[in-house]
Amino acid sequence: MSGIIEASSALRKRKHLKRGINFTVMVVGQSGCGRSTFINTLCGQQVVDTSTTVMLPTDTAHEVELQLREETVELEDDEGVKIQLNIVDTPGFGDSLDNSPAFEVVSDYVRHQYDEILLEESRVRRNPRFKDGRVHCCLYMVTATGHGLREMDVEFMRRLGHLVNILPVISKADSLTPEELKLNKRLIMEDIERYKLPIYNFPFDEDDVSQEDYDTNTYLRSTLPFSVIGSNEVYEMSPELTVRGRKYPWGMLDVEDATISDFVVLRNALLISHLHDLKDYTHEILYEQYRTEALSGETNTERSLNATGNAAASMASPQTKQESLASPRMPAVAGAADEAASGEGAPGTPRDTYLAREEQIRLEEERLRAFEERVQQELVLKRKELLQREQELREIEERLEREAKLKQEAV
Ligand SMILES: Nc1nc2c(ncn2[C@@H]2O[C@H](COP(=O)(O)OP(=O)(O)OP(=O)(O)O)[C@@H](O)[C@H]2O)c(=O)[nH]1
Ligand SMILES: [Mg+2]
């Protein structure tokens, strides 16, 4: 009997390995900052086209629109574990005078993925094919300069940091000297501290961490923001050795050279050492917070930002962060109701208790109504999408029919 159980658990494990780990990374950064090149470098293959992806508006009255492009790549590590890496590229980001709409698009996308999970969780029958599209990490690329963050960078991190794990990255690091890069890193971290931006700072529980994890996380924190160099070219140095690098008149650099950029450190953290940490943090902290807000009908996400404080500056342990994020956000009345019910502190007369309970029920109903509204909105959106797809399909069919007719006529 136990043999069968062992065999089936091994089978399950193999199945899981075969299916692979689902991991989603969003790459955000201004046009030309090297997003596409970085994605190709990270995946070790040409995943996205690196021709300019943004069309400038012909009419100056119109702003450049942000698009979100999704790609999926299957990667395999040394132990044969497959990673279904979903990449969301953001062409058009930061190219407008007013970038608020672009922030909204990114924020809506991240929220939409959370809503999908919320909906799925509330279904009586779960969909076995449901795909978790939550963004586990957002790489925010800042083009190498001698300065700290720009207003837009601060605003983005401030608005999105409570929804998604943000890792700041300096792209095109080869355009700075080692001293300039050091200065750039320092100024960026100073800004992150000054504005209390909630980035992902490799949190750990100080009371419950192995020495190895402590060292790794401390090192990764001290490396933030990661500097990267990307390239779309692979050079054959010898029959056995190929190098992804950049060729310059003065020589060639290897993008994996750890002495000139943090690319390898970032890749290892993302795809190996912290893949599960980023997923867990997304699920247990960020999504949980979103879920509480969605179900309670609260929308003030800025408030949580203040509660979270500066993750980078305070180097809060996950416990501290979790506590501050998950701190009860029930309205005071509900608290009073509980107190009244337990007979502690509150006046405690039956009438008080009754009124407090009434209030609590009313709040619960409000919360449910808000949730229902969100679900309805989702449905409307899905229906719209469906109609659009149907229309596209019809157009394709018509085109095919036309082409077939033309061919027949030609014959
Ligand atoms: N020096 C240097 N140039 C880079 C690096 N990464 C990319 N580039 C170059 O920068 C230019 C833009 O790179 P892309 O990867 O297309 O940038 P992008 O952000 O995807 O650009 P859009 O999609 O047009 O917004 C290309 O000429 C790249 O070769 C880098 O690490 N160092
Ligand atoms: Mg691009």
PDB file of N, CA, C and O and ligand atoms in Angstrom, residues 30-37 50 52-54 172 174 228-230 246 248, ligand 1:
ATOM      1  N   GLN A  30      11.576  53.102 -19.698  1.00  0.00           N
ATOM      2  CA  GLN A  30      11.308  54.018 -20.791  1.00  0.00           C
ATOM      3  C   GLN A  30      11.836  53.466 -22.123  1.00  0.00           C
ATOM      4  O   GLN A  30      12.785  52.672 -22.116  1.00  0.00           O
ATOM      5  N   SER A  31      11.257  53.904 -23.205  1.00  0.00           N
ATOM      6  CA  SER A  31      11.672  53.480 -24.547  1.00  0.00           C
ATOM      7  C   SER A  31      13.176  53.505 -24.720  1.00  0.00           C
ATOM      8  O   SER A  31      13.809  54.490 -24.360  1.00  0.00           O
ATOM      9  N   GLY A  32      13.685  52.461 -25.279  1.00  0.00           N
ATOM     10  CA  GLY A  32      15.104  52.428 -25.613  1.00  0.00           C
ATOM     11  C   GLY A  32      16.010  52.187 -24.430  1.00  0.00           C
ATOM     12  O   GLY A  32      17.239  52.252 -24.557  1.00  0.00           O
ATOM     13  N   CYS A  33      15.444  51.902 -23.257  1.00  0.00           N
ATOM     14  CA  CYS A  33      16.307  51.713 -22.090  1.00  0.00           C
ATOM     15  C   CYS A  33      16.950  50.326 -22.107  1.00  0.00           C
ATOM     16  O   CYS A  33      17.811  50.027 -21.277  1.00  0.00           O
ATOM     17  N   GLY A  34      16.533  49.486 -23.043  1.00  0.00           N
ATOM     18  CA  GLY A  34      17.151  48.168 -23.166  1.00  0.00           C
ATOM     19  C   GLY A  34      16.288  47.032 -22.638  1.00  0.00           C
ATOM     20  O   GLY A  34      16.792  45.965 -22.323  1.00  0.00           O
ATOM     21  N   ARG A  35      14.984  47.230 -22.561  1.00  0.00           N
ATOM     22  CA  ARG A  35      14.089  46.187 -22.054  1.00  0.00           C
ATOM     23  C   ARG A  35      14.160  44.923 -22.897  1.00  0.00           C
ATOM     24  O   ARG A  35      14.390  43.836 -22.385  1.00  0.00           O
ATOM     25  N   SER A  36      13.972  45.082 -24.217  1.00  0.00           N
ATOM     26  CA  SER A  36      13.921  43.905 -25.091  1.00  0.00           C
ATOM     27  C   SER A  36      15.251  43.162 -25.060  1.00  0.00           C
ATOM     28  O   SER A  36      15.275  41.928 -24.965  1.00  0.00           O
ATOM     29  N   THR A  37      16.330  43.909 -25.121  1.00  0.00           N
ATOM     30  CA  THR A  37      17.650  43.278 -25.109  1.00  0.00           C
ATOM     31  C   THR A  37      17.860  42.528 -23.796  1.00  0.00           C
ATOM     32  O   THR A  37      18.390  41.422 -23.774  1.00  0.00           O
ATOM     33  N   THR A  50      13.883  43.345 -31.223  1.00  0.00           N
ATOM     34  CA  THR A  50      14.471  44.536 -30.612  1.00  0.00           C
ATOM     35  C   THR A  50      14.351  45.765 -31.501  1.00  0.00           C
ATOM     36  O   THR A  50      14.912  46.804 -31.188  1.00  0.00           O
ATOM     37  N   THR A  52      12.650  49.031 -32.774  1.00  0.00           N
ATOM     38  CA  THR A  52      11.906  49.965 -31.925  1.00  0.00           C
ATOM     39  C   THR A  52      10.438  49.579 -31.891  1.00  0.00           C
ATOM     40  O   THR A  52       9.811  49.364 -32.920  1.00  0.00           O
ATOM     41  N   THR A  53       9.919  49.440 -30.688  1.00  0.00           N
ATOM     42  CA  THR A  53       8.570  48.926 -30.567  1.00  0.00           C
ATOM     43  C   THR A  53       7.521  50.019 -30.404  1.00  0.00           C
ATOM     44  O   THR A  53       6.350  49.746 -30.336  1.00  0.00           O
ATOM     45  N   VAL A  54       7.982  51.243 -30.329  1.00  0.00           N
ATOM     46  CA  VAL A  54       7.006  52.302 -30.076  1.00  0.00           C
ATOM     47  C   VAL A  54       6.876  53.213 -31.275  1.00  0.00           C
ATOM     48  O   VAL A  54       7.863  53.660 -31.840  1.00  0.00           O
ATOM     49  N   LYS A 172      21.994  49.224 -19.227  1.00  0.00           N
ATOM     50  CA  LYS A 172      23.131  49.768 -20.002  1.00  0.00           C
ATOM     51  C   LYS A 172      24.256  50.210 -19.073  1.00  0.00           C
ATOM     52  O   LYS A 172      24.790  51.320 -19.203  1.00  0.00           O
ATOM     53  N   ASP A 174      27.147  49.439 -18.920  1.00  0.00           N
ATOM     54  CA  ASP A 174      28.464  49.625 -19.542  1.00  0.00           C
ATOM     55  C   ASP A 174      28.702  51.073 -19.963  1.00  0.00           C
ATOM     56  O   ASP A 174      29.810  51.435 -20.323  1.00  0.00           O
ATOM     57  N   VAL A 228      22.784  46.040 -15.016  1.00  0.00           N
ATOM     58  CA  VAL A 228      22.828  44.983 -16.043  1.00  0.00           C
ATOM     59  C   VAL A 228      23.353  45.515 -17.382  1.00  0.00           C
ATOM     60  O   VAL A 228      23.257  46.702 -17.669  1.00  0.00           O
ATOM     61  N   ILE A 229      23.914  44.582 -18.119  1.00  0.00           N
ATOM     62  CA  ILE A 229      24.327  44.881 -19.492  1.00  0.00           C
ATOM     63  C   ILE A 229      23.643  43.817 -20.346  1.00  0.00           C
ATOM     64  O   ILE A 229      23.629  42.641 -19.975  1.00  0.00           O
ATOM     65  N   GLY A 230      23.052  44.235 -21.444  1.00  0.00           N
ATOM     66  CA  GLY A 230      22.367  43.260 -22.288  1.00  0.00           C
ATOM     67  C   GLY A 230      22.958  43.214 -23.678  1.00  0.00           C
ATOM     68  O   GLY A 230      23.643  44.151 -24.113  1.00  0.00           O
ATOM     69  N   ARG A 246      28.997  42.312 -26.034  1.00  0.00           N
ATOM     70  CA  ARG A 246      28.894  43.537 -26.835  1.00  0.00           C
ATOM     71  C   ARG A 246      30.268  43.854 -27.364  1.00  0.00           C
ATOM     72  O   ARG A 246      31.235  43.880 -26.600  1.00  0.00           O
ATOM     73  N   TYR A 248      32.895  46.390 -29.062  1.00  0.00           N
ATOM     74  CA  TYR A 248      33.180  47.818 -29.193  1.00  0.00           C
ATOM     75  C   TYR A 248      34.512  47.977 -29.918  1.00  0.00           C
ATOM     76  O   TYR A 248      35.291  47.022 -29.998  1.00  0.00           O
TER      77      TYR A 248
HETATM   78  N1  LIG B   1      25.498  50.062 -24.366  1.00  0.00           N
HETATM   79  C1  LIG B   1      24.444  49.306 -24.231  1.00  0.00           C
HETATM   80  N2  LIG B   1      23.453  49.347 -25.114  1.00  0.00           N
HETATM   81  C2  LIG B   1      22.381  48.539 -24.935  1.00  0.00           C
HETATM   82  C3  LIG B   1      22.261  47.681 -23.832  1.00  0.00           C
HETATM   83  N3  LIG B   1      21.075  47.028 -23.927  1.00  0.00           N
HETATM   84  C4  LIG B   1      20.508  47.462 -25.058  1.00  0.00           C
HETATM   85  N4  LIG B   1      21.291  48.363 -25.670  1.00  0.00           N
HETATM   86  C5  LIG B   1      21.013  49.044 -26.939  1.00  0.00           C
HETATM   87  O1  LIG B   1      19.992  50.039 -26.734  1.00  0.00           O
HETATM   88  C6  LIG B   1      19.135  50.088 -27.854  1.00  0.00           C
HETATM   89  C7  LIG B   1      17.695  49.868 -27.406  1.00  0.00           C
HETATM   90  O2  LIG B   1      17.596  48.552 -26.871  1.00  0.00           O
HETATM   91  P1  LIG B   1      16.212  47.765 -26.807  1.00  0.00           P
HETATM   92  O3  LIG B   1      16.483  46.509 -26.123  1.00  0.00           O
HETATM   93  O4  LIG B   1      15.579  47.718 -28.131  1.00  0.00           O
HETATM   94  O5  LIG B   1      15.406  48.756 -25.860  1.00  0.00           O
HETATM   95  P2  LIG B   1      13.856  48.768 -25.539  1.00  0.00           P
HETATM   96  O6  LIG B   1      13.736  49.367 -24.197  1.00  0.00           O
HETATM   97  O7  LIG B   1      13.251  47.453 -25.772  1.00  0.00           O
HETATM   98  O8  LIG B   1      13.335  49.794 -26.613  1.00  0.00           O
HETATM   99  P3  LIG B   1      11.851  50.004 -27.156  1.00  0.00           P
HETATM  100  O9  LIG B   1      11.193  48.677 -27.273  1.00  0.00           O
HETATM  101  O10 LIG B   1      12.039  50.678 -28.464  1.00  0.00           O
HETATM  102  O11 LIG B   1      11.184  50.877 -26.168  1.00  0.00           O
HETATM  103  C8  LIG B   1      19.622  49.029 -28.845  1.00  0.00           C
HETATM  104  O12 LIG B   1      20.456  49.657 -29.778  1.00  0.00           O
HETATM  105  C9  LIG B   1      20.437  48.083 -27.978  1.00  0.00           C
HETATM  106  O13 LIG B   1      21.473  47.430 -28.674  1.00  0.00           O
HETATM  107  C10 LIG B   1      23.330  47.659 -22.896  1.00  0.00           C
HETATM  108  O14 LIG B   1      23.313  46.958 -21.886  1.00  0.00           O
HETATM  109  N5  LIG B   1      24.385  48.489 -23.133  1.00  0.00           N
END
